[in-house]
């Protein structure tokens, strides 16, 4: 046993040294940031070693077994002898250790090493981009943004002189700017053109508002009374007498509102309770909930209730024009954790939308998960695949919205399934916290852009090319198109979809399992993801089978000599054998891939179970074969 | 007693050879079928058993399996060492039968009747509704019209920071340059380079066999032409001579495999490689001048034949040398 381990360890270590040696000797290195070159070489050698590791361990194990079992073969003259079963136990224990090492290397080490390598390779380009952007922002006097980019440049290339000098310049500029102007934490203003009702209501003078409030109070229209009184309070801005009056009316109306209703029929009570709930939501600024409550009320109330109509219109305005602040996304570039994310969704009316996000950043806001998107593009196609329109928002915010606010009908209209707990709520309108009129809003295209020549050639398409510089700019939204939307997908899927765009191998196994049933709807190939899942889950079992087979081969082809010495010439044989084994192991893994693909193609949903059955049967056969060996 | 053991060993050999040949032929045909199907598959389509492709794979690759028969049987002998005569005779007979009857029979059958499937079903159009990433460009087809080859959709250029989504329609797809219709499937099924090269070489070997067979059994030449080609089989027969090369069986296996590969590669290069063909021509011209070998020159390639016979003789000598050596060791 000891000899086996020693041989294996020496063998593995030798190959590791070979890999390292080779990577330093091998001249070619891609364009890199200068101080990263030696780390790049090291990681490259490491990645070669990790790729070779399975074949090294399997061939080493085979050889070690065949050397180890040179003696005492006579105790296995019959099949299934106890000595053979003892050997089997040893094989299983050793194999399990190796399987653990290999699984660890495949699931954890390889992705990390590959990510580091690609980060190194992207280094120079990123450094260039960051320095350029920092310079641009410096000239535009956006000092905080330029500082962020300078920091990024230094993170990529810590010793680069240019990056360090840029960092110093931007830091100094930022300090000077901060000292010069103290930020004014004044109130936010919003672009009021798109909210006609809201702006109209806010344009009355204090006197008018109080008059309206009083009139409503006398007419026992408590909702209206409270509404106008609240507006009056806001309009007062601290001028005393009118404020007290307004406050008084508001309070009284509110108390009467909040008290339980006293209608005769329970139906009327229900409606009143709903109205209460809706108004409270509207007052609190929860436009979404208010909108859906009043929508439902509109359907159930017989005749027209002016309250419901007015509050519904207000809620709708508020919801469609919900905004967030531009500076919530200020650290987006530094903190973004997803790039080039794409997926498609089927809309409840049969059309299809394709979504693309340049980069995204996750955050938390009052306990809820929030995601900021940069450069969001949504392309809408009808059910036949014809282009309808294309929306582009420079920045967007998505919050997870619980589905309890929607009633059955609304859920059907929005395409929300019963079992979804939260859905993404998209906001594309953003305003600057301090400057009025500085608004970021989505822009629309109603005609296709066409493809420029390079892309036409690259994608092997034939047709009329378009000059990229001559594509007309998109029109800014004019208030007729909504700036918010509910995405018809559960928020949990939305949270994990950025990983699907990277690669199936970057998703964790659990998120992969949740993602696969809907993969096709999101525009990804279910077979590819299922096959990836199958390969990763079955990998340990398959490697175990390979080790048992290697042990059988080691026994079958063990050394027959009577002399106990190990000839030194055999050491060279080990290396040669390792090479041959590499080819065999590569073929075995490729067959593993193909078999998984066939299983996925044949069994679809049940592929995982079928694969488990198949591989367990093969393992039992292999073990059986090993235990039936005899001298 | 000895006769009984002889017979038992021989029967074991025959059984082993039959089983392993059937198994390998089946596996290679299935692999060929799956791989070719995947080349024409698009995302969203399911795989299904295709008899035509299976037969095509069988016709292409089973001769190759039989060529490796001598190596497989030698592995059997290394695993079950014996010094009996009858199994050795069985070995020679089985391999001779493969070369003289089985391989020609399979290689003669033309694959054209099975190839018609591929032409009819070849689709160059990927399916709509999937995102396909090609390095830094991501393409999504919203509809694909198979009748006139037109597509509509969008293309995202992930290098640009803004204005990077292009939408298009009424463009046509040019014919696929790579063997795979759908890049999504290519990314998961594509062979790593080591395996791709091996598969390619095996296919080349198979095509050389087919060409030779069709020439032998067509109107051009006679059976004698095939026998000349079968001199490779003679050389391969001799690899059993290496079975007792060393005390370590693993080493023996390695050397047998290397010898087999060496002979096959040498022969294939001799028929296919232009440099080798040039050298052979000069030798053959010399042989043609010598009267005895004239009929040989018209039918076959004497240089290769003589090389193979030479290799066979060397291996035969080695066979006797190692047999004696191992017998002595066993008696010790």
Coordinates of N, CA and C in Angstrom, one line a residue, chain A residues 337-338 341-345 354-363 369-374 376-378 396-401 420 422-428 485-501 507 511 514-515 518 522 524:
Chain A
X337 N -21.9 42.8 -11.1 CA -21.5 41.4 -11.0 C -22.1 40.6 -12.2
X338 N -22.5 41.2 -13.3 CA -23.0 40.5 -14.4 C -22.8 41.3 -15.7
X341 N -26.0 40.1 -20.3 CA -27.0 39.2 -20.0 C -28.1 39.2 -21.0
X342 N -28.6 38.1 -21.5 CA -29.6 38.1 -22.4 C -30.6 37.0 -22.2
X343 N -31.9 37.2 -22.4 CA -32.9 36.2 -22.3 C -34.1 36.6 -23.1
X344 N -35.1 35.7 -23.3 CA -36.3 36.1 -23.9 C -37.5 35.7 -23.1
X345 N -38.6 36.4 -23.2 CA -39.8 36.1 -22.4 C -41.0 36.1 -23.4
X354 N -37.3 40.0 -26.4 CA -35.9 39.6 -26.1 C -35.3 40.7 -25.3
X355 N -34.6 40.3 -24.2 CA -34.0 41.3 -23.3 C -32.5 41.2 -23.4
X356 N -31.9 42.4 -23.4 CA -30.4 42.4 -23.3 C -30.0 43.5 -22.3
X357 N -29.0 43.1 -21.4 CA -28.5 44.0 -20.4 C -27.0 44.1 -20.5
X358 N -26.4 45.2 -20.6 CA -25.0 45.3 -20.7 C -24.3 44.9 -19.4
X359 N -24.7 45.5 -18.3 CA -24.2 45.1 -17.1 C -25.2 45.3 -16.0
X360 N -25.1 44.5 -14.9 CA -26.1 44.7 -13.8 C -25.4 44.6 -12.5
X361 N -26.1 45.2 -11.5 CA -25.5 45.3 -10.2 C -26.6 44.9 -9.2
X362 N -26.3 44.0 -8.3 CA -27.3 43.6 -7.3 C -27.1 44.4 -6.0
X363 N -28.2 44.6 -5.3 CA -28.2 45.4 -4.1 C -29.4 45.1 -3.3
X369 N -34.6 42.4 -2.4 CA -33.5 42.4 -3.4 C -33.8 43.4 -4.5
X370 N -32.8 44.0 -5.0 CA -33.0 45.0 -6.0 C -31.8 44.8 -7.0
X371 N -32.2 45.0 -8.3 CA -31.1 44.9 -9.3 C -31.1 46.1 -10.2
X372 N -30.0 46.7 -10.4 CA -29.9 47.8 -11.3 C -29.3 47.3 -12.7
X373 N -29.9 47.8 -13.7 CA -29.5 47.4 -15.1 C -28.9 48.6 -15.8
X374 N -27.8 48.3 -16.6 CA -27.3 49.3 -17.4 C -27.5 49.0 -18.8
X376 N -30.3 48.7 -20.9 CA -31.3 47.7 -21.1 C -31.9 47.9 -22.5
X377 N -32.0 46.8 -23.3 CA -32.7 46.8 -24.6 C -33.7 45.8 -24.6
X378 N -34.9 46.1 -25.0 CA -36.0 45.1 -25.1 C -36.5 45.2 -26.5
X396 N -31.9 51.2 -15.6 CA -33.2 50.7 -15.1 C -33.0 50.0 -13.8
X397 N -34.2 49.9 -13.1 CA -34.1 49.3 -11.8 C -35.2 48.2 -11.7
X398 N -34.9 47.1 -11.1 CA -35.8 46.0 -11.0 C -36.0 45.7 -9.5
X399 N -37.2 45.7 -9.0 CA -37.4 45.3 -7.6 C -38.3 44.1 -7.6
X400 N -38.2 43.3 -6.5 CA -39.0 42.1 -6.5 C -40.3 42.5 -5.8
X401 N -41.4 42.2 -6.6 CA -42.7 42.6 -6.2 C -43.5 41.4 -5.8
X420 N -46.0 31.6 -8.5 CA -45.0 32.6 -8.3 C -45.2 33.5 -7.1
X422 N -42.9 36.0 -6.1 CA -42.5 37.4 -6.4 C -42.2 37.5 -7.9
X423 N -42.4 38.7 -8.5 CA -42.1 38.9 -9.9 C -41.2 40.2 -10.0
X424 N -40.5 40.3 -11.0 CA -39.7 41.5 -11.2 C -40.5 42.7 -11.7
X425 N -40.3 43.8 -11.1 CA -41.0 45.0 -11.4 C -40.0 46.0 -12.0
X426 N -40.1 46.3 -13.2 CA -39.1 47.1 -13.9 C -39.4 48.6 -14.0
X427 N -38.4 49.4 -13.6 CA -38.6 50.9 -13.7 C -37.6 51.4 -14.6
X428 N -38.0 52.2 -15.7 CA -37.0 52.7 -16.6 C -36.8 54.2 -16.5
X485 N -42.9 48.2 -16.0 CA -43.4 47.0 -16.6 C -43.3 45.9 -15.5
X486 N -44.1 44.9 -15.6 CA -44.0 43.7 -14.8 C -43.5 42.6 -15.7
X487 N -42.4 42.0 -15.4 CA -41.9 40.9 -16.3 C -42.6 39.6 -15.9
X488 N -43.1 38.9 -16.9 CA -43.8 37.7 -16.6 C -42.8 36.5 -16.4
X489 N -42.1 36.6 -15.2 CA -41.3 35.5 -14.8 C -41.1 35.6 -13.3
X490 N -40.9 34.5 -12.6 CA -40.6 34.6 -11.2 C -39.3 35.3 -10.9
X491 N -39.2 36.0 -9.8 CA -38.0 36.8 -9.5 C -36.8 35.9 -9.3
X492 N -37.1 34.7 -8.8 CA -35.9 33.8 -8.6 C -35.3 33.4 -9.9
X493 N -36.0 33.2 -11.0 CA -35.5 33.0 -12.3 C -34.7 34.2 -12.8
X494 N -35.3 35.4 -12.6 CA -34.6 36.6 -13.0 C -33.3 36.7 -12.3
X495 N -33.2 36.4 -11.0 CA -32.0 36.5 -10.3 C -30.9 35.6 -10.8
X496 N -31.3 34.4 -11.3 CA -30.2 33.5 -11.7 C -30.0 33.5 -13.2
X497 N -30.7 34.4 -14.0 CA -30.6 34.3 -15.4 C -29.3 34.8 -16.0
X498 N -28.6 35.7 -15.2 CA -27.4 36.2 -15.7 C -26.3 35.2 -15.8
X499 N -26.5 34.1 -15.0 CA -25.5 33.0 -15.0 C -25.7 32.2 -16.3
X500 N -26.9 32.1 -16.7 CA -27.2 31.2 -17.9 C -26.6 31.9 -19.1
X501 N -26.5 33.2 -19.1 CA -25.9 33.8 -20.3 C -24.4 33.6 -20.4
X507 N -23.3 28.0 -13.6 CA -24.4 28.0 -12.7 C -24.1 26.9 -11.6
X511 N -29.3 25.8 -8.9 CA -29.9 26.8 -9.8 C -30.1 26.2 -11.1
X514 N -33.3 24.2 -11.1 CA -34.5 25.1 -11.2 C -34.7 25.8 -12.5
X515 N -33.6 26.0 -13.2 CA -33.7 26.8 -14.4 C -34.1 25.9 -15.6
X518 N -37.6 25.8 -17.6 CA -38.1 27.0 -18.4 C -37.0 27.5 -19.3
X522 N -36.8 30.9 -22.0 CA -35.9 32.0 -21.9 C -34.9 32.1 -23.0
X524 N -32.9 29.6 -24.1 CA -31.7 28.8 -24.0 C -32.0 27.3 -24.3

